[in-house]
Coordinates of C-alpha atoms in Angstrom, one line a residue:
M186 CA 2.4 -15.7 -21.4
M187 CA 3.9 -15.2 -17.9
T188 CA 7.4 -13.7 -17.5
P189 CA 9.6 -16.0 -15.5
K190 CA 10.8 -14.8 -12.2
P191 CA 14.5 -14.0 -11.8
T192 CA 16.5 -16.2 -9.5
G193 CA 17.0 -13.3 -7.1
P194 CA 17.3 -9.6 -6.8
P195 CA 19.3 -8.0 -9.6
D196 CA 21.5 -6.2 -7.1
G197 CA 22.1 -3.3 -9.5
G198 CA 20.9 -2.2 -12.9
W199 CA 17.5 -0.5 -12.7
G200 CA 17.8 -1.0 -9.0
W201 CA 20.0 2.1 -8.7
V202 CA 17.3 4.1 -10.4
V203 CA 14.9 2.8 -7.8
A204 CA 17.4 3.7 -5.1
A205 CA 17.6 7.3 -6.5
A206 CA 13.8 7.5 -6.5
G207 CA 13.8 6.3 -2.9
F208 CA 16.4 9.0 -2.2
A209 CA 14.0 11.7 -3.5
V210 CA 11.0 10.2 -1.8
N211 CA 12.8 10.2 1.6
G212 CA 14.0 13.8 1.1
L213 CA 10.5 15.0 0.1
S214 CA 8.9 13.4 3.1
Y215 CA 11.2 13.3 6.2
G216 CA 13.6 15.9 5.0
V217 CA 10.7 18.4 4.5
L218 CA 9.2 17.4 7.9
R219 CA 12.5 17.9 9.7
S220 CA 13.0 21.4 8.3
L221 CA 9.4 22.4 8.9
G222 CA 10.3 23.2 12.5
L223 CA 11.8 26.5 11.4
A224 CA 8.3 27.7 10.6
F225 CA 6.8 26.8 14.1
P226 CA 7.7 30.1 15.7
D227 CA 5.8 31.9 12.9
F228 CA 2.9 29.6 13.5
A229 CA 2.9 30.2 17.2
E230 CA 3.1 34.0 16.8
Y231 CA 0.5 34.3 14.0
F232 CA -2.1 32.0 15.8
D233 CA -1.1 33.1 19.3
R234 CA -0.4 29.5 20.5
N235 CA 2.3 27.9 22.6
A236 CA 5.0 25.4 21.6
Q237 CA 3.0 22.4 22.7
E238 CA 0.0 23.3 20.5
T239 CA 2.1 24.0 17.4
A240 CA 4.1 20.8 17.9
W241 CA 0.9 18.9 17.2
V242 CA 1.2 19.9 13.5
S243 CA 4.3 17.7 13.0
A244 CA 3.1 15.1 15.5
L245 CA -0.1 14.5 13.5
A246 CA 1.8 14.4 10.3
L247 CA 4.2 11.8 11.7
A248 CA 1.4 9.8 13.4
V249 CA -0.8 9.7 10.3
Q250 CA 2.1 9.0 8.0
Q251 CA 3.3 6.1 10.0
A252 CA 0.0 4.8 11.4
A253 CA -1.3 4.6 7.8
S254 CA 1.9 3.1 6.4
P255 CA 0.4 -0.4 6.5
V256 CA -2.4 0.8 4.3
G257 CA 0.2 2.1 1.8
S258 CA 1.9 -1.3 2.0
A259 CA -1.4 -3.2 1.5
L260 CA -2.4 -1.0 -1.5
S261 CA 1.1 -1.6 -2.9
T262 CA 0.7 -5.4 -2.5
R263 CA -2.6 -5.2 -4.4
W264 CA -1.8 -2.7 -7.2
G265 CA 1.9 -2.2 -7.1
A266 CA 4.1 0.5 -5.6
R267 CA 4.1 2.8 -8.8
P268 CA 0.5 4.0 -8.8
V269 CA 0.3 4.2 -4.9
V270 CA 3.3 6.4 -4.6
M271 CA 2.1 8.7 -7.5
V272 CA -1.2 9.2 -5.8
G273 CA 0.6 9.8 -2.5
G274 CA 2.6 12.6 -4.1
I275 CA -0.6 14.4 -5.2
L276 CA -2.1 14.2 -1.7
T277 CA 1.0 15.5 -0.1
S278 CA 1.2 18.5 -2.4
L279 CA -2.5 19.3 -1.8
G280 CA -1.9 19.2 1.9
F281 CA 0.7 22.0 1.7
V282 CA -1.4 24.1 -0.6
F283 CA -4.4 23.8 1.6
S284 CA -2.4 24.8 4.7
A285 CA -1.1 27.9 3.0
F286 CA -4.6 29.3 3.3
A287 CA -5.1 28.3 6.9
H288 CA -7.0 30.7 9.2
S289 CA -6.6 28.6 12.4
L290 CA -4.2 26.0 13.8
L291 CA -7.0 23.4 13.1
H292 CA -6.5 24.0 9.4
L293 CA -2.8 23.2 9.8
Y294 CA -3.7 20.1 11.7
L295 CA -6.0 19.0 8.8
G296 CA -3.7 20.1 5.9
L297 CA -0.2 19.3 7.1
G298 CA -1.2 16.7 9.7
V299 CA -3.9 14.7 8.0
L300 CA -3.8 15.3 4.3
A301 CA 0.0 15.6 3.8
G302 CA 0.5 12.9 6.3
S303 CA -1.8 10.6 4.4
G304 CA 0.1 11.3 1.2
W305 CA 3.4 10.5 2.9
A306 CA 1.9 7.3 4.2
L307 CA 1.4 6.1 0.6
V308 CA 4.9 6.9 -0.6
F309 CA 7.5 5.9 2.0
A310 CA 6.9 2.2 2.8
P311 CA 6.2 1.1 -0.8
A312 CA 9.3 3.0 -2.1
L313 CA 11.7 1.7 0.6
G314 CA 10.3 -1.8 0.3
T315 CA 10.9 -1.7 -3.5
V316 CA 14.5 -0.7 -2.9
S317 CA 15.0 -3.7 -0.6
R318 CA 13.5 -6.0 -3.2
Y319 CA 16.0 -4.9 -5.9
F320 CA 19.1 -5.7 -3.8
S321 CA 20.6 -8.5 -1.8
R322 CA 24.4 -8.3 -1.4
R323 CA 24.3 -4.5 -1.5
R324 CA 21.0 -4.1 0.2
V325 CA 22.1 -2.0 3.2
L326 CA 24.2 0.3 1.1
A327 CA 21.2 0.8 -1.4
V328 CA 18.7 1.5 1.4
G329 CA 21.3 3.7 3.1
L330 CA 21.7 5.7 -0.1
A331 CA 17.9 6.0 -0.4
L332 CA 17.7 7.2 3.2
T333 CA 20.3 9.9 2.7
G334 CA 17.6 11.8 1.0
N335 CA 16.5 12.8 4.5
G336 CA 19.8 14.4 5.4
A337 CA 20.5 15.9 2.0
S338 CA 17.0 17.5 1.9
S339 CA 17.5 18.9 5.4
L340 CA 20.9 20.3 4.4
L341 CA 19.4 22.2 1.4
L342 CA 15.9 22.9 2.8
A343 CA 16.8 24.2 6.2
P344 CA 18.6 27.4 5.0
A345 CA 16.3 27.6 1.9
L346 CA 13.2 27.5 4.1
Q347 CA 14.5 30.2 6.4
L348 CA 15.2 32.3 3.3
L349 CA 11.6 31.7 2.1
L350 CA 10.2 32.5 5.5
D351 CA 12.1 35.8 5.6
N352 CA 11.0 36.9 2.1
F353 CA 7.6 35.3 1.6
G354 CA 6.2 34.5 5.0
W355 CA 4.9 31.1 6.1
R356 CA 2.0 31.1 3.7
G357 CA 4.2 31.7 0.6
S358 CA 6.7 29.1 1.9
L359 CA 4.0 26.4 2.3
L360 CA 2.8 27.1 -1.3
L361 CA 6.3 26.6 -2.6
L362 CA 6.7 23.5 -0.6
G363 CA 3.5 22.2 -2.1
A364 CA 5.1 22.6 -5.6
V365 CA 8.3 20.9 -4.4
T366 CA 6.5 17.9 -2.9
L367 CA 4.5 17.3 -6.1
H368 CA 7.8 15.8 -7.4
L369 CA 6.9 12.7 -5.4
T370 CA 4.6 11.7 -8.3
P371 CA 7.4 11.3 -11.0
C372 CA 9.5 9.5 -8.4
G373 CA 6.7 6.9 -8.1
A374 CA 6.7 6.4 -11.9
L375 CA 10.3 5.1 -11.6
L376 CA 9.3 2.2 -9.3
R377 CA 9.3 -0.6 -11.9
P378 CA 7.6 -3.8 -10.6
L379 CA 9.8 -6.8 -9.9
A380 CA 8.8 -10.4 -9.3
L381 CA 11.0 -12.5 -7.0
P382 CA 10.9 -16.2 -6.0
G383 CA 10.0 -15.5 -2.4
D384 CA 6.8 -13.6 -3.4
P385 CA 3.4 -15.0 -2.3
L386 CA 1.8 -17.2 -5.0
A387 CA -1.6 -15.4 -4.6
L388 CA -2.8 -12.0 -3.6
P389 CA -4.1 -11.7 0.0
R390 CA -7.7 -12.6 0.3
S391 CA -8.7 -10.3 3.2
P392 CA -7.7 -6.8 4.3
L393 CA -6.1 -8.1 7.4
A394 CA -3.9 -10.5 5.4
A395 CA -3.0 -7.6 3.1
L396 CA -1.8 -5.6 6.1
G397 CA 0.5 -8.4 7.2
L398 CA -0.7 -8.6 10.8
G399 CA 0.3 -12.3 10.8
L400 CA 4.0 -11.1 11.0
F401 CA 3.5 -10.4 14.7
R402 CA 3.5 -14.2 15.3
H403 CA 7.3 -13.9 14.7
R404 CA 8.9 -13.4 18.1
A405 CA 11.9 -11.5 16.7
F406 CA 9.6 -9.2 14.7
L407 CA 7.6 -8.5 17.8
V408 CA 10.8 -7.6 19.8
L409 CA 11.8 -5.3 16.9
T410 CA 8.5 -3.5 16.8
L411 CA 8.4 -3.0 20.6
G412 CA 11.9 -1.6 20.7
T413 CA 11.2 0.6 17.6
A414 CA 8.0 2.0 19.2
L415 CA 10.1 3.2 22.3
V416 CA 12.8 4.6 20.0
G417 CA 10.2 6.5 18.0
V418 CA 9.1 8.5 21.1
G419 CA 12.4 10.3 21.1
Y420 CA 13.8 9.8 17.6
F421 CA 11.6 12.3 15.9
I422 CA 11.8 15.1 18.5
P423 CA 14.9 16.6 16.8
Y424 CA 12.9 16.7 13.5
V425 CA 10.6 19.2 15.2
H426 CA 12.5 20.9 18.0
L427 CA 16.2 20.9 17.1
A428 CA 15.9 24.3 15.4
P429 CA 13.7 25.8 18.2
H430 CA 16.2 24.4 20.7
A431 CA 19.0 26.2 18.9
L432 CA 17.0 29.4 19.0
D433 CA 16.4 29.0 22.7
R434 CA 20.1 28.5 23.2
G435 CA 20.7 32.0 21.8
L436 CA 21.4 31.4 18.1
G437 CA 19.8 33.4 15.4
G438 CA 17.6 32.0 12.6
Y439 CA 20.5 31.2 10.3
G440 CA 22.5 29.8 13.2
A441 CA 19.7 27.5 14.0
A442 CA 19.5 26.4 10.3
L443 CA 23.3 25.7 10.5
V444 CA 22.7 23.4 13.5
V445 CA 20.1 21.5 11.5
A446 CA 22.5 21.4 8.5
A447 CA 25.2 20.0 10.8
A448 CA 23.0 17.1 11.9
A449 CA 22.1 16.6 8.2
V450 CA 25.7 16.3 7.1
G451 CA 26.5 13.7 9.8
D452 CA 23.3 11.9 8.9
I453 CA 24.2 11.7 5.2
G454 CA 27.7 10.4 5.7
A455 CA 26.7 7.9 8.4
R456 CA 24.0 6.3 6.3
L457 CA 26.4 5.5 3.4
L458 CA 29.3 4.5 5.7
C459 CA 27.0 2.3 7.8
G460 CA 25.5 0.8 4.7
W461 CA 28.9 -0.2 3.4
L462 CA 30.0 -1.6 6.8
A463 CA 26.8 -3.6 7.3
D464 CA 27.1 -5.2 3.8
Q465 CA 30.5 -6.5 4.7
G466 CA 28.9 -9.0 7.1
W467 CA 31.5 -8.5 9.8
V468 CA 28.9 -7.8 12.5
P469 CA 25.3 -9.1 12.6
L470 CA 22.8 -6.5 11.7
P471 CA 20.8 -6.8 15.0
R472 CA 23.9 -6.1 17.0
L473 CA 24.7 -3.0 14.8
L474 CA 21.1 -1.9 15.3
T475 CA 21.4 -2.1 19.1
V476 CA 24.8 -0.3 19.2
F477 CA 23.8 2.6 16.9
G478 CA 20.4 2.9 18.6
A479 CA 22.2 3.4 22.0
L480 CA 24.6 5.9 20.4
T481 CA 21.7 7.9 19.1
G482 CA 20.2 8.1 22.6
L483 CA 23.5 9.3 24.0
G484 CA 23.8 11.9 21.2
L485 CA 20.4 13.3 22.1
L486 CA 21.4 13.6 25.7
A487 CA 24.5 15.6 24.6
V488 CA 22.3 18.0 22.5
G489 CA 20.1 18.6 25.5
L490 CA 23.0 19.4 27.8
V491 CA 24.7 22.0 25.6
P492 CA 25.0 25.3 27.5
V493 CA 23.4 28.6 26.4
V494 CA 25.2 30.6 23.7
G495 CA 26.3 34.2 24.5
N496 CA 24.6 36.1 21.6
E497 CA 22.8 35.6 18.3
D498 CA 26.0 36.3 16.3
S499 CA 27.7 33.2 17.8
W500 CA 28.0 30.2 15.6
G501 CA 27.3 27.8 18.5
G502 CA 30.3 25.5 18.3
P503 CA 29.3 23.1 21.1
L504 CA 25.7 22.7 19.8
L505 CA 27.0 22.2 16.2
A506 CA 29.3 19.4 17.5
A507 CA 26.6 17.7 19.5
A508 CA 24.2 18.0 16.5
G509 CA 26.8 16.4 14.3
V510 CA 27.4 13.5 16.7
Y511 CA 23.6 13.0 16.9
G512 CA 23.4 13.0 13.1
L513 CA 26.2 10.4 12.7
S514 CA 24.5 8.0 15.2
A515 CA 21.0 8.5 14.0
G516 CA 22.1 8.2 10.3
S517 CA 23.7 4.9 11.1
Y518 CA 20.6 3.6 12.9
A519 CA 18.1 4.5 10.1
P520 CA 19.1 2.0 7.3
L521 CA 19.5 -0.9 9.8
I522 CA 16.0 -0.8 11.1
F523 CA 14.6 -1.5 7.6
C524 CA 17.4 -3.8 6.4
V525 CA 17.1 -6.2 9.3
L526 CA 13.5 -6.9 8.2
P527 CA 14.2 -9.3 5.2
E528 CA 16.4 -11.3 7.6
L529 CA 13.5 -11.6 10.1
V530 CA 10.4 -12.1 7.9
G531 CA 11.7 -12.9 4.3
I532 CA 11.9 -10.8 1.2
G533 CA 8.3 -11.5 0.2
N534 CA 7.0 -9.8 3.3
V535 CA 9.4 -6.9 3.4
V536 CA 6.9 -4.2 2.1
Q537 CA 4.2 -5.2 4.6
A538 CA 6.8 -5.4 7.4
T539 CA 8.1 -1.9 6.6
G540 CA 4.5 -0.6 6.8
L541 CA 4.0 -2.2 10.2
V542 CA 7.3 -0.9 11.6
M543 CA 6.3 2.6 10.4
M544 CA 2.9 2.1 12.2
L545 CA 4.6 1.3 15.5
L546 CA 6.9 4.3 15.0
S547 CA 3.7 6.4 14.8
L548 CA 3.0 5.7 18.4
G549 CA 6.2 7.5 19.3
G550 CA 5.7 10.1 16.7
L551 CA 2.4 11.0 18.2
L552 CA 3.6 11.2 21.8
G553 CA 7.1 12.6 21.4
P554 CA 6.7 16.1 20.0
P555 CA 3.8 17.2 22.1
L556 CA 5.5 15.8 25.2
S557 CA 8.6 17.8 24.2
G558 CA 6.5 20.9 23.7
F559 CA 4.8 20.4 27.1
L560 CA 8.2 20.1 28.9
R561 CA 9.4 23.2 27.1
D562 CA 6.4 25.2 28.2
E563 CA 6.8 23.9 31.8
T564 CA 10.6 24.4 32.1
G565 CA 11.3 27.3 29.8
D566 CA 13.7 25.5 27.4
F567 CA 14.2 22.2 25.6
T568 CA 16.8 20.6 28.0
A569 CA 14.3 18.3 29.7
S570 CA 12.8 17.5 26.3
F571 CA 16.0 16.2 24.8
L572 CA 17.0 14.3 28.0
T573 CA 13.6 12.6 28.0
C574 CA 13.7 11.7 24.3
G575 CA 17.3 10.4 24.7
S576 CA 16.1 8.1 27.6
F577 CA 13.3 6.7 25.4
V578 CA 15.8 5.9 22.6
L579 CA 18.1 4.2 25.1
S580 CA 15.2 2.1 26.4
G581 CA 14.3 0.9 22.9
S582 CA 17.9 0.0 22.2
F583 CA 17.9 -2.2 25.4
V584 CA 14.8 -4.0 24.1
Y585 CA 16.7 -4.8 20.8
L586 CA 19.0 -7.1 22.9
G587 CA 16.2 -9.7 22.6
L588 CA 16.8 -10.0 18.9
P589 CA 18.7 -13.0 17.5
K590 CA 22.4 -12.3 17.2
A591 CA 22.1 -9.0 19.1
L592 CA 24.4 -10.4 21.8
P593 CA 27.6 -12.4 21.2
S594 CA 27.9 -16.0 22.1
C595 CA 31.0 -18.0 23.1
R596 CA 30.1 -21.3 21.4
P597 CA 31.8 -22.2 18.1
A598 CA 29.7 -21.5 15.0
S599 CA 28.9 -24.0 12.3
R600 CA 28.9 -23.3 8.6
P601 CA 25.6 -21.4 7.8
G602 CA 23.2 -23.4 5.8
T603 CA 21.1 -22.4 2.8
P604 CA 18.0 -20.5 4.0
P605 CA 14.7 -22.1 3.4
P606 CA 12.8 -20.8 0.3
E607 CA 9.9 -19.4 2.4
M608 CA 12.4 -17.0 4.2
G609 CA 13.4 -15.3 1.0
E610 CA 16.8 -13.7 0.3
L611 CA 18.6 -13.3 3.6
L612 CA 21.0 -10.5 4.3
P613 CA 24.8 -11.3 4.2
V614 CA 26.1 -13.1 7.4
P615 CA 29.7 -13.5 8.5
Q616 CA 31.3 -16.4 6.8
V617 CA 32.8 -18.8 9.3
A618 CA 35.1 -21.7 8.6
L619 CA 35.8 -20.4 5.1
L620 CA 38.1 -23.4 4.4
S621 CA 37.9 -27.0 5.4
P622 CA 38.3 -27.7 9.2
G623 CA 41.5 -29.5 8.6
D624 CA 43.1 -26.7 6.7
P625 CA 45.6 -24.8 8.8
H626 CA 44.4 -21.5 7.3
S627 CA 40.8 -22.0 8.3
T628 CA 39.3 -19.5 10.7
L629 CA 36.7 -20.3 13.3
D630 CA 34.2 -17.6 14.3
T631 CA 31.6 -17.6 17.0
T632 CA 27.8 -17.6 16.6
C633 CA 26.1 -14.5 17.9

């Protein structure tokens, strides 16, 4: 006997448990990766390599995690998110344990880059897609809550990892991170399957269909992925080089950890605030995405232009402020890039679309950190690196202007109609003409 599908996302209930699981998944993936930059000076010293070569560790992890995200989405479509995320947690933990016994930088490339990156590829898109499926009216807030795991994990792991490095060295630290990332497996067990009216009636018949490549026929989705690929070149450089940049600016190890923590605090608050703001429907999501993407680029430019600190005992006020501004803008951008997807491709395709967006981000994730390391080796500091990455983020935000509703329009808007069933559950849109046209209290908005 088949269980009838609900009329729409439950918008609460077990969905908040799923959002909490997404919070932990995000923290144990991107949060760990963002803090891992604190160990790069130790890698460079032990293996006698430069910043560009050690940066490939994170670059490979990002590239593999995001390039293989469509595979995680396809497996989730076939077998469900729960078993896929649980297997991904085991692979991630094994990658850290393997890297703890590395005798060359190649071993770190294979352990952290390929093995842990493959595990992360299986956890992020299925978990975040499942959160989107459980919510409609509160979707951006729920996804923003899940994505705050990144900032919260950075806030806790940055000083904790520095403490581990001081007391156990990089090998012991990687072993302990292997134990921590194993907690991705019970997080996957919390992702209860949910059937919705917009779901496909049959499973994809071919691997290409399971990957969702047909979504590129949507012009808006194509514009989104192109802009996101450009943003990705610069967006992940602070994950790798914000702490080394603080060290180059004259701060000590704990001062650099404080800078990472400042960015994390701004990131956490902005994701929740932006989630609440977007769910009000006052401004179209594509327009918010464009604005906060541009602000993220400007924040990165500010981080790169901060002057050198006098001594290691200084707390680096200007850099802390710039990192906080960057965290606020980047945190606001993050939930929007995923929550705009149901509006563009429908709720039934959101998991596949999330995987494809992550794949396009991998192009930037592969290019950005090594380019940043190369510029650092050539110029002696990370100023040119952050200026370059900020320029890429601004370029991607300009491309977002091609999305529907990204720019305002001056023509009067009509009452929005009911979306067709094949488009799934759309995100909230501003309500125009709330009362009848003849009512003196009616308000008339504009279409954007």
